[in-house]
């Protein structure tokens, strides 16, 4: 069977999944539920249904549990965060294996409505802390690069609010009318990925098609419950899996590597990126006019606000793309949008942030994502500010699509993104050493700027000649910050020339911290190893 190229966006409250070549974007709350009567695990609305029935025990915020190395006790069994994330990922990836089959319902069930509201399905991600933009879906229609000739890769939810049709995309007449109805008479033109949004009711029907239905309390009785059997998870079908998380750390990535290993996914087929890198891949997959100048993005989620900025630095030898993420102190809980005074305050906060970041800079486009931007009616002043002389796009599945674009690129023989990417998760400096090879001095690169710090690193052996030290040259993208770090080999033996052989292992704790370990390897039978070792952290 054809291998799957999967993008996965995991956050504390929600998880999204896309497969290259498939239109649907799957939405799940980041929860997992274990049945009390058997060792069976559930996700999505099936998990909520089981927990509300009392037949299962539910655990939420799995990413936080994994990051904090927490545990949860279920049915008397203690599970670590890695165990729960592994089961969650297995259930999620099984949904990518194929369409489910409907099976006969075993028994009726009645679920109580909570807080006066019916239980939501996984296609209605209020439970997950996020929703798709008013139930919108759009058709992917962008190129990976200007010279790319591939078919559209992913399903998008992009809407252009700038008042002009997006580059190279023709508006669809029947959907234009739908957009006018939603925007109060103003046309929301298609975003960089394709068509306008569908009506919420229609999109909700399509999103829930083929998905299990939750029991709802109904007047005069209950609706029959549909039950579905999903294909079994098959690790051999995973061609490339790219997982994006809000911010990468060594501990979190180590845990996710363990989960992937337990699921039988080879290390060379699973990769981890930050939301900032997902943002880069998503934007660079649009037409060049979208990112010809600087690009800004605001991510307004449940209770935080983040600002992203991307700029392209064109040099003679290579093009460097730099992206930064800043979590803003002005973040607010979306509950304040439930009152007119709260909406006015939120609009004022965003307007001040927009003025601070967007003034006196030339931006090609601005992207908006996060649950807070599902509806922009409350942010009139902010929207007027960002839509002035620049294109504005709204996309609720931006990060997962960025992961999907990277998964597709990893499957190619040659990358479609020939740039040096500097962002969260990537090195900002090149680390090298001067060596002599065949009587010629050379510069040996140990790690290059733009490499993933988690995947970068090297181990090699050297024979020292007239020196008891090692020199490392740190060359950031900013030439003013270049420096040389000398590591004195204290405790190492002093031997005749060219008989001191050492092993040098270089790794990284994050994009700013390098670790160096040097070992005395001896010199054959003449000089056995003394076991001398030096370990040192170097700030880049």
Short mmCIF file of C-alpha atoms in Angstrom, two decimals, residues 1 4 6 8 17 85-98 229-241 243 256 258-266 269-270:
data_model
loop_
_atom_site.label_atom_id
_atom_site.label_comp_id
_atom_site.label_asym_id
_atom_site.label_seq_id
_atom_site.Cartn_x
_atom_site.Cartn_y
_atom_site.Cartn_z
CA UNK A 1 0.00 0.00 0.00
CA UNK A 4 1.54 7.99 4.18
CA UNK A 6 1.67 12.70 7.84
CA UNK A 8 0.71 16.23 13.20
CA UNK A 17 -3.57 15.71 11.62
CA UNK A 85 1.02 9.73 24.63
CA UNK A 86 1.99 6.49 22.88
CA UNK A 87 -1.59 5.20 23.08
CA UNK A 88 -2.96 8.55 21.96
CA UNK A 89 -0.65 8.69 18.94
CA UNK A 90 -1.48 5.11 17.98
CA UNK A 91 -5.20 5.91 17.98
CA UNK A 92 -4.66 9.15 16.04
CA UNK A 93 -2.43 7.56 13.38
CA UNK A 94 -4.93 4.71 12.96
CA UNK A 95 -7.41 7.32 11.67
CA UNK A 96 -5.01 8.00 8.80
CA UNK A 97 -5.01 4.36 7.70
CA UNK A 98 -8.41 4.48 6.02
CA UNK A 229 -14.55 0.25 13.54
CA UNK A 230 -11.35 1.99 12.45
CA UNK A 231 -8.53 0.27 10.54
CA UNK A 232 -5.76 -1.15 12.68
CA UNK A 233 -2.62 0.93 13.08
CA UNK A 234 0.16 -0.21 10.74
CA UNK A 235 3.59 1.34 11.27
CA UNK A 236 4.86 0.13 7.88
CA UNK A 237 2.52 2.60 6.16
CA UNK A 238 4.17 5.65 7.74
CA UNK A 239 6.49 7.06 5.08
CA UNK A 240 7.30 10.29 6.93
CA UNK A 241 5.83 11.66 10.14
CA UNK A 243 5.21 16.33 14.56
CA UNK A 256 8.34 11.73 21.65
CA UNK A 258 10.50 6.95 22.67
CA UNK A 259 6.80 7.03 21.69
CA UNK A 260 7.65 6.76 17.98
CA UNK A 261 10.07 3.90 18.66
CA UNK A 262 7.41 1.99 20.60
CA UNK A 263 5.04 2.50 17.68
CA UNK A 264 7.57 0.92 15.34
CA UNK A 265 8.39 4.06 13.36
CA UNK A 266 12.10 4.18 12.35
CA UNK A 269 10.98 8.60 9.35
CA UNK A 270 9.94 10.76 12.29
#
